[in-house]
Amino acid sequence: MRKLGANIMAATHSGGVIALHGNLGTGKTTLVRGALEFLGVSKGVRSPTYALIEYYAFDSLSVAHFDLYRLAHAEELEYLGYRDYMNEQTLCFVEWPDRAQDCLGDVGLDIFIDYDAEGRQVKLSSKCEWGNRIIESVIF
């Protein structure tokens, strides 16, 4: 999952929203950790389960990592100021995006992660050019 995160970061040059779908322990945070390690963050990458948002500022592209598992109502995102992160200079990784309902706006890339006795299965899906370019870079 770390390698996939790094490959996504290598293919991304602008902000957007990446929705991470999967049960607890499937590797969502590990994927984000790999993306941040690609940018040079070597330690201190933690799941934002309690803070809900962790923000990492870089010169060219910042990263916001959302973990919405504990979100009781989608309206809580407004109080967190989530719209401040939704811009062309910030790549937003969102765990448990279904809890935000329609508040996230346009999701550029959906990543579905499943883990069972046979191993981990990952599916990438996009309905926009930005996400499709990332998928093409990661797969080919």
Short mmCIF file of C-alpha atoms in Angstrom, two decimals:
data_model
loop_
_atom_site.label_atom_id
_atom_site.label_comp_id
_atom_site.label_asym_id
_atom_site.label_seq_id
_atom_site.Cartn_x
_atom_site.Cartn_y
_atom_site.Cartn_z
CA MET A 1 0.00 0.00 0.00
CA ARG A 2 2.93 2.34 0.66
CA LYS A 3 4.20 1.82 -2.87
CA LEU A 4 0.78 2.60 -4.31
CA GLY A 5 0.65 5.79 -2.22
CA ALA A 6 4.10 6.81 -3.46
CA ASN A 7 3.14 6.07 -7.07
CA ILE A 8 -0.02 8.15 -6.74
CA MET A 9 2.02 11.05 -5.34
CA ALA A 10 4.51 10.76 -8.20
CA ALA A 11 1.65 11.01 -10.69
CA THR A 12 -0.10 13.93 -9.00
CA HIS A 13 0.86 17.52 -9.69
CA SER A 14 -2.29 19.32 -8.58
CA GLY A 15 -4.84 19.14 -5.82
CA GLY A 16 -7.92 16.99 -5.82
CA VAL A 17 -9.90 14.55 -3.72
CA ILE A 18 -8.99 10.88 -3.41
CA ALA A 19 -11.61 8.81 -1.58
CA LEU A 20 -10.31 5.73 0.25
CA HIS A 21 -12.92 3.01 0.76
CA GLY A 22 -12.33 -0.08 2.89
CA ASN A 23 -12.91 -1.66 6.26
CA LEU A 24 -10.75 -1.10 9.32
CA GLY A 25 -7.23 -2.41 8.83
CA THR A 26 -7.28 -2.69 5.04
CA GLY A 27 -4.41 -0.26 4.48
CA LYS A 28 -5.98 3.15 3.88
CA THR A 29 -3.68 5.01 6.28
CA THR A 30 -0.69 3.00 5.07
CA LEU A 31 -1.40 4.20 1.52
CA VAL A 32 -1.39 7.83 2.72
CA ARG A 33 1.78 7.16 4.71
CA GLY A 34 3.46 6.00 1.48
CA ALA A 35 2.35 9.16 -0.32
CA LEU A 36 3.78 11.34 2.44
CA GLU A 37 7.01 9.36 2.59
CA PHE A 38 7.40 10.04 -1.14
CA LEU A 39 7.30 13.75 -0.25
CA GLY A 40 9.98 13.30 2.40
CA VAL A 41 7.96 12.86 5.59
CA SER A 42 9.85 10.13 7.42
CA LYS A 43 8.05 10.04 10.75
CA GLY A 44 5.05 11.46 12.48
CA VAL A 45 2.50 10.23 9.95
CA ARG A 46 -0.44 9.08 11.99
CA SER A 47 -4.05 8.30 11.36
CA PRO A 48 -6.22 11.36 12.00
CA THR A 49 -8.88 9.21 13.67
CA TYR A 50 -9.23 11.59 16.63
CA ALA A 51 -8.17 14.89 15.04
CA LEU A 52 -10.20 14.03 11.90
CA ILE A 53 -7.77 16.05 9.73
CA GLU A 54 -3.98 16.04 9.52
CA TYR A 55 -2.43 18.68 7.25
CA TYR A 56 1.05 18.60 5.71
CA ALA A 57 2.31 21.74 3.95
CA PHE A 58 4.88 21.49 1.17
CA ASP A 59 6.20 24.05 -1.32
CA SER A 60 4.33 22.90 -4.39
CA LEU A 61 1.49 20.66 -3.22
CA SER A 62 0.10 20.19 0.28
CA VAL A 63 -1.65 17.09 1.60
CA ALA A 64 -4.73 16.90 3.84
CA HIS A 65 -5.55 13.50 5.32
CA PHE A 66 -9.12 13.13 6.53
CA ASP A 67 -10.37 10.20 8.61
CA LEU A 68 -14.14 10.54 8.87
CA TYR A 69 -14.75 7.29 10.77
CA ARG A 70 -15.81 9.16 13.93
CA LEU A 71 -17.87 11.78 12.09
CA ALA A 72 -21.40 11.72 13.52
CA HIS A 73 -22.98 14.05 10.97
CA ALA A 74 -21.75 15.32 7.61
CA GLU A 75 -22.43 18.88 8.80
CA GLU A 76 -19.50 18.54 11.22
CA LEU A 77 -17.20 18.98 8.23
CA GLU A 78 -18.27 22.63 8.05
CA TYR A 79 -17.10 23.20 11.63
CA LEU A 80 -13.76 21.62 10.76
CA GLY A 81 -13.29 24.07 7.89
CA TYR A 82 -12.89 21.30 5.35
CA ARG A 83 -13.59 23.67 2.44
CA ASP A 84 -10.28 25.41 3.18
CA TYR A 85 -8.51 22.26 2.03
CA MET A 86 -10.50 21.74 -1.16
CA ASN A 87 -8.33 23.63 -3.64
CA GLU A 88 -5.88 23.08 -6.49
CA GLN A 89 -2.86 23.24 -4.17
CA THR A 90 -4.02 20.52 -1.75
CA LEU A 91 -4.34 16.80 -2.37
CA CYS A 92 -7.02 15.45 -0.03
CA PHE A 93 -7.02 11.79 0.98
CA VAL A 94 -10.38 10.99 2.58
CA GLU A 95 -10.92 7.80 4.57
CA TRP A 96 -14.56 6.79 5.12
CA PRO A 97 -15.86 9.23 2.47
CA ASP A 98 -19.38 7.81 2.66
CA ARG A 99 -19.77 9.51 6.06
CA ALA A 100 -19.41 12.91 4.38
CA GLN A 101 -22.31 12.18 2.04
CA ASP A 102 -22.30 14.85 -0.68
CA CYS A 103 -20.17 17.40 1.19
CA LEU A 104 -16.92 16.44 -0.52
CA GLY A 105 -17.92 17.70 -3.92
CA ASP A 106 -16.17 16.15 -6.88
CA VAL A 107 -14.10 13.11 -5.97
CA GLY A 108 -11.37 12.73 -8.55
CA LEU A 109 -10.28 9.20 -7.67
CA ASP A 110 -11.93 6.40 -5.71
CA ILE A 111 -9.74 3.65 -4.28
CA PHE A 112 -11.54 0.55 -3.02
CA ILE A 113 -9.45 -1.71 -0.76
CA ASP A 114 -10.53 -5.15 0.38
CA TYR A 115 -8.52 -7.59 2.45
CA ASP A 116 -9.40 -11.22 2.99
CA ALA A 117 -7.77 -14.64 3.32
CA GLU A 118 -6.65 -14.50 -0.31
CA GLY A 119 -4.87 -11.17 0.15
CA ARG A 120 -5.51 -7.54 -0.62
CA GLN A 121 -7.59 -6.44 -3.59
CA VAL A 122 -7.39 -2.83 -4.80
CA LYS A 123 -9.62 -1.19 -7.38
CA LEU A 124 -9.09 2.33 -8.71
CA SER A 125 -11.96 4.18 -10.34
CA SER A 126 -12.43 7.67 -11.74
CA LYS A 127 -14.95 9.63 -13.76
CA CYS A 128 -12.66 12.55 -14.58
CA GLU A 129 -9.49 13.26 -16.53
CA TRP A 130 -7.45 14.07 -13.41
CA GLY A 131 -8.19 10.69 -11.81
CA ASN A 132 -7.82 8.76 -15.05
CA ARG A 133 -4.33 10.23 -15.55
CA ILE A 134 -3.33 9.03 -12.10
CA ILE A 135 -4.73 5.55 -12.79
CA GLU A 136 -2.85 5.35 -16.10
CA SER A 137 0.40 6.41 -14.44
CA VAL A 138 0.02 3.96 -11.58
CA ILE A 139 -1.04 0.96 -13.66
CA PHE A 140 1.19 1.35 -16.72
#
